[in-house]
Amino acid sequence: MSRIKATLANLKSTNRKAIIPYIVAGDPEPEATVTLMHALVDAGADIIELGVPFSDPMAEGPVIQLAHERALVHHVSLTHVLQMVSVFRETNQQTPLVLMGYANPIEAMGYVAFAQQAANAGVDGVLTVDMPPEEIGDLGSLLIEQDIDSILLISPTTSPDRIEKICAKASGYIYYVSLKGVTGAGNLNVPEVAAQVGLIRQCTSLPICVGFGIKDAASAKSVAGIADGVVVGSVLVSNIAAAAEQQMPGDLNVTALGEIVAKLVKDISVGANSVE
Amino acid sequence: MNSKTDSSIISSPVDYGAVPDARGHFGPYGGRFVAETLISALDDLQALYLKLKDDASFQQEFDKDLAHYVGRPSPVYHAERWSKQLGGAQIYLKREDLNHTGAHKINNTVGQALLAKFMGKPRVIAETGAGQHGVATATIAARFGMECQVFMGEEDVHRQSLNVYRMKLLGAEVIPVKSGSRTLKDAMNEALRDWVTNVDNTFYIIGTVAGPAPYPQLVRDFQSVIGREARQQMIDRTGRLPDALVACVGGGSNAIGLFHPMLEDASVAMYGVEAGGFGLETGKHAAPLSDGRPGILHGNRTYLMEDEGGQIIETHSISAGLDYPGVGPEHSWLKDLGRVNYVAVNDDEAMDAFRTLTQIEGIMPALETSHALAYAAKLATTMDKDQTIMVNLSGRGDKDILTVAELDGITL
């Protein structure tokens, strides 16, 4: 059983929601990433989504765009991100890791090489924002061969027909994008999310995790009432950035950054698991 | 004739009218690499376009606007003095610079604004580099009474201040884009982000033959009026088809517009001219077909300027309209087939051509177009005097006079 499947099954059996924090690998500095990942786990992260930096992150709002830019100042490539995953795996074999990014770095590495190297590093899932199921080509089957889940997006504009098609190709969990917009937007509409999640449930028994627009305990709670997990990204990334800016350049206090994200994740976790 | 034209003779027949396929693919290129939220909007647009494409009343409305608003057909001008000076082939100019708003861009914006009208969208957005597409979009939005926002890299806002002001006068809001390299590619990212957010009431008027399907197809079809007219005009003027076509390629809309209707005319050699910037050898250029490799950006698979890890790299060109790291997917396909020859011209060569045409023919070309002219001049000298080259004079150069003055050390 894959780590993602086992983790989500375990949470379901104990009636808990999956807490899925997102950070960008290499932000604010490459040295910080593995430490931050461990801090996230210690604070209660069930799965980590690790953003792969890209020069043109077209689905991101300003907060995460800047995180990609900060990582790219340090030339953090997909190869580096996989190295970070390997280092993380030296001391953590339980927490599922999902790479979230854009198609071109994978295209540049080559699908076969990427699937192999991701598996070797210990990646459990891959979510490629700009690769809808029609375009995924050989990558989907190559990932499956390596027991890596192909996490697919469903959005408020996805038609019922299409929901069915996407569910048939997805594995691990469904990532439901809660709103029309970029990451970090604030226009979450819970009844709309509930309606679309209801449609998805008719097509699949996969867990449904909701992302975009979740920024605190209250929004986590409202979404957790509907979904199996919540993804939280921009609020973590903006707090990391704000704290790093206060620190001395070149002398980053990563432990302090870890404490900040840990507090945010704990709040979110309390919110998400306070659903009656 | 230049030996390069041999590649235009294709061994097995290719059906150029059969691309893209139903999913927007030109061979391995094109497609629809976007976030899920945009898929339904693209589906709707594609369904509507495929219906209206063959709808007589839509085509009539489009043709009427092209005739009475844009001013088509645009003339073909024989640049006799210049041809004589070069001493080779006869150069003819397809005068897209004489269109309303001064460039070929308006052909496409008229078409897409009609689609927006059919879809009942009250708001249009656009990305722009040199500002010509932004001006064309602002123009048609004014005419149709649509709200219009144009995304423009901050760098380009400075380089093209005249066009920025034109857009404002037309009632559009110009939004300077401060992310990434602050040029056309970042403007396109920002327009896509806006569209994801406002997809219900907004039509995204893409200015070139790139982006997710169906844009490369519909922009090509709207721009193909250039090549259809040019083909007939050359037959009327010279009794035969031109021996060579030359057009500049940034995203590649003016080039595909000229080339597409003549792709099956095997005797017509075609040259797409990319921005060589400081020179291909310097790496500081905007010539993905000449010195890039296939990848995925802005919704399609195509040749890109990227580093080893797949990050898009900053491009350089003296002309804002060519300063783009990608290119339309159909050009990538035509390159691989060998049907079109893609070449590059440096900043300096383009500037020389700008001055030459201005002084010898009294026609001031856009800096983008000047790249095509520079290559045409080289090509002409390798050809006989009774042969002909048609250059797409895609835009006029008024917008560039500040850039040129700056190079001359003059403050206006």
XYZ file of C-alpha atoms in Angstrom, chain A residues 13 15 21 30 49-50 71 76 83 86 118 130 135 140 164 166 178 181 200 228 238 241 246 257:
24
model
C -10.380 5.167 10.526
C -12.017 10.139 12.035
C 0.989 22.023 4.292
C 17.832 25.738 0.017
C 3.263 19.163 -0.666
C 6.614 20.410 -1.798
C 14.207 29.732 -4.641
C 16.993 25.361 -7.108
C 18.025 15.636 -3.372
C 16.327 12.052 -0.263
C 11.428 10.594 -7.911
C -0.505 22.655 -15.962
C -1.916 15.975 -21.730
C 0.936 8.952 -15.757
C -15.857 11.345 -13.944
C -10.506 12.770 -13.997
C -11.852 25.508 -3.923
C -8.480 32.074 -8.914
C -16.862 14.197 -6.933
C -11.044 14.597 3.913
C 3.997 34.515 3.509
C 8.970 35.224 3.988
C 13.445 40.225 9.705
C 11.114 29.710 10.875
